[in-house]
XYZ file of C-alpha atoms in Angstrom:
129
model
C 0.000 0.000 0.000
C 1.295 3.402 -0.882
C 1.202 6.359 1.477
C -1.422 8.064 -0.696
C -3.879 5.210 -0.158
C -3.215 5.114 3.594
C -3.594 8.895 3.748
C -6.849 8.727 1.818
C -8.225 6.153 4.252
C -7.142 8.274 7.227
C -8.817 11.333 5.699
C -12.017 9.325 5.203
C -11.970 8.039 8.789
C -11.365 11.535 10.193
C -14.167 12.944 8.036
C -16.572 10.261 9.251
C -15.655 10.862 12.892
C -15.982 14.631 12.517
C -19.271 14.359 10.659
C -20.629 11.923 13.238
C -19.827 14.275 16.110
C -21.284 17.233 14.211
C -24.496 15.290 13.569
C -24.834 14.184 17.200
C -24.104 17.725 18.401
C -26.705 19.204 16.079
C -29.324 16.697 17.174
C -28.459 17.399 20.815
C -28.749 21.132 20.272
C -32.197 20.753 18.722
C -33.475 18.036 21.050
C -32.622 19.318 24.542
C -35.046 21.625 26.303
C -33.153 24.267 28.261
C -29.965 26.183 27.630
C -27.886 24.353 30.244
C -28.513 20.941 28.672
C -28.115 22.375 25.168
C -24.731 23.747 26.113
C -23.011 20.357 26.298
C -23.662 19.129 22.761
C -22.156 22.021 20.719
C -19.047 22.247 22.904
C -18.206 18.633 22.119
C -18.720 19.310 18.419
C -16.449 22.320 18.680
C -13.609 20.336 20.142
C -13.779 16.758 18.899
C -15.815 17.095 15.702
C -14.115 20.161 14.282
C -10.763 18.805 15.447
C -11.294 15.621 13.426
C -12.341 17.620 10.357
C -9.277 19.842 10.644
C -7.069 16.777 11.100
C -8.537 15.356 7.888
C -7.660 18.618 6.143
C -4.078 18.447 7.425
C -3.633 14.835 6.337
C -5.067 15.611 2.909
C -2.740 18.570 2.431
C 0.276 16.378 3.235
C -0.923 13.592 0.928
C -1.325 16.056 -1.939
C 2.147 17.435 -1.221
C 1.306 20.931 -0.031
C 1.744 20.552 3.716
C -0.200 22.967 5.883
C -0.003 23.687 9.589
C -2.647 26.430 9.711
C -5.124 23.863 10.950
C -3.029 23.318 14.081
C -3.455 26.962 15.004
C -7.198 26.731 14.432
C -7.414 23.565 16.559
C -5.403 25.163 19.367
C -7.661 28.226 19.301
C -10.817 26.081 19.382
C -9.534 23.771 22.119
C -8.753 26.769 24.316
C -11.798 28.934 23.642
C -14.633 26.364 23.513
C -14.448 25.292 27.191
C -13.980 28.884 28.364
C -16.968 30.165 26.407
C -19.093 27.234 27.610
C -18.131 28.066 31.183
C -19.129 31.710 30.720
C -22.461 30.756 29.139
C -23.166 28.388 32.030
C -22.300 31.098 34.579
C -24.648 33.555 32.872
C -27.471 31.008 32.989
C -26.812 30.314 36.663
C -26.717 34.019 37.583
C -29.861 34.769 35.566
C -31.483 31.797 37.330
C -32.824 30.596 34.000
C -32.104 26.983 34.903
C -33.212 24.665 37.658
C -31.057 25.099 40.731
C -29.483 21.828 41.836
C -30.493 20.518 45.259
C -28.230 21.440 48.155
C -25.642 18.868 49.188
C -26.472 16.683 52.197
C -23.809 18.191 54.499
C -23.544 21.787 53.458
C -20.944 22.656 56.101
C -18.176 20.615 54.444
C -19.165 20.476 50.798
C -16.804 22.398 48.534
C -14.990 24.026 51.432
C -11.897 23.413 53.466
C -13.911 22.592 56.575
C -13.106 19.098 57.786
C -15.674 17.114 59.786
C -14.714 16.197 63.356
C -14.586 12.470 62.600
C -12.071 13.052 59.819
C -9.949 15.314 62.031
C -9.636 12.549 64.601
C -8.563 10.096 61.921
C -6.007 12.534 60.551
C -4.571 13.244 64.026
C -3.872 9.560 64.796
C -0.246 8.649 64.149
C 0.456 5.971 61.615
C 1.877 2.705 62.935
């Protein structure tokens, strides 16, 4: 097998993976009800789906003989900005109270804090044998 055939198969596989993620992300965006559940689907498309499509473009450019690294810059930009923008959108929805507030944790005094329960302090104070 020549490298052109292997490269063509890799391009096809990357295109199928990218298209599959784009399709699932689009269906998720249309199917979910509120903005917080809709947020998850497009962010995965932005990272994995578009990344696979850009990887297919890079492989194709090297198979043809005109190597290109511009896609790496695009992937790096997307991989950095997609999670940050999703986090900001989620924070806006939480502050606007446009989503259902999650129930409080069972022991609110120690959840997500540095407070340590008394039972755990006693265990931590015991010297190891």
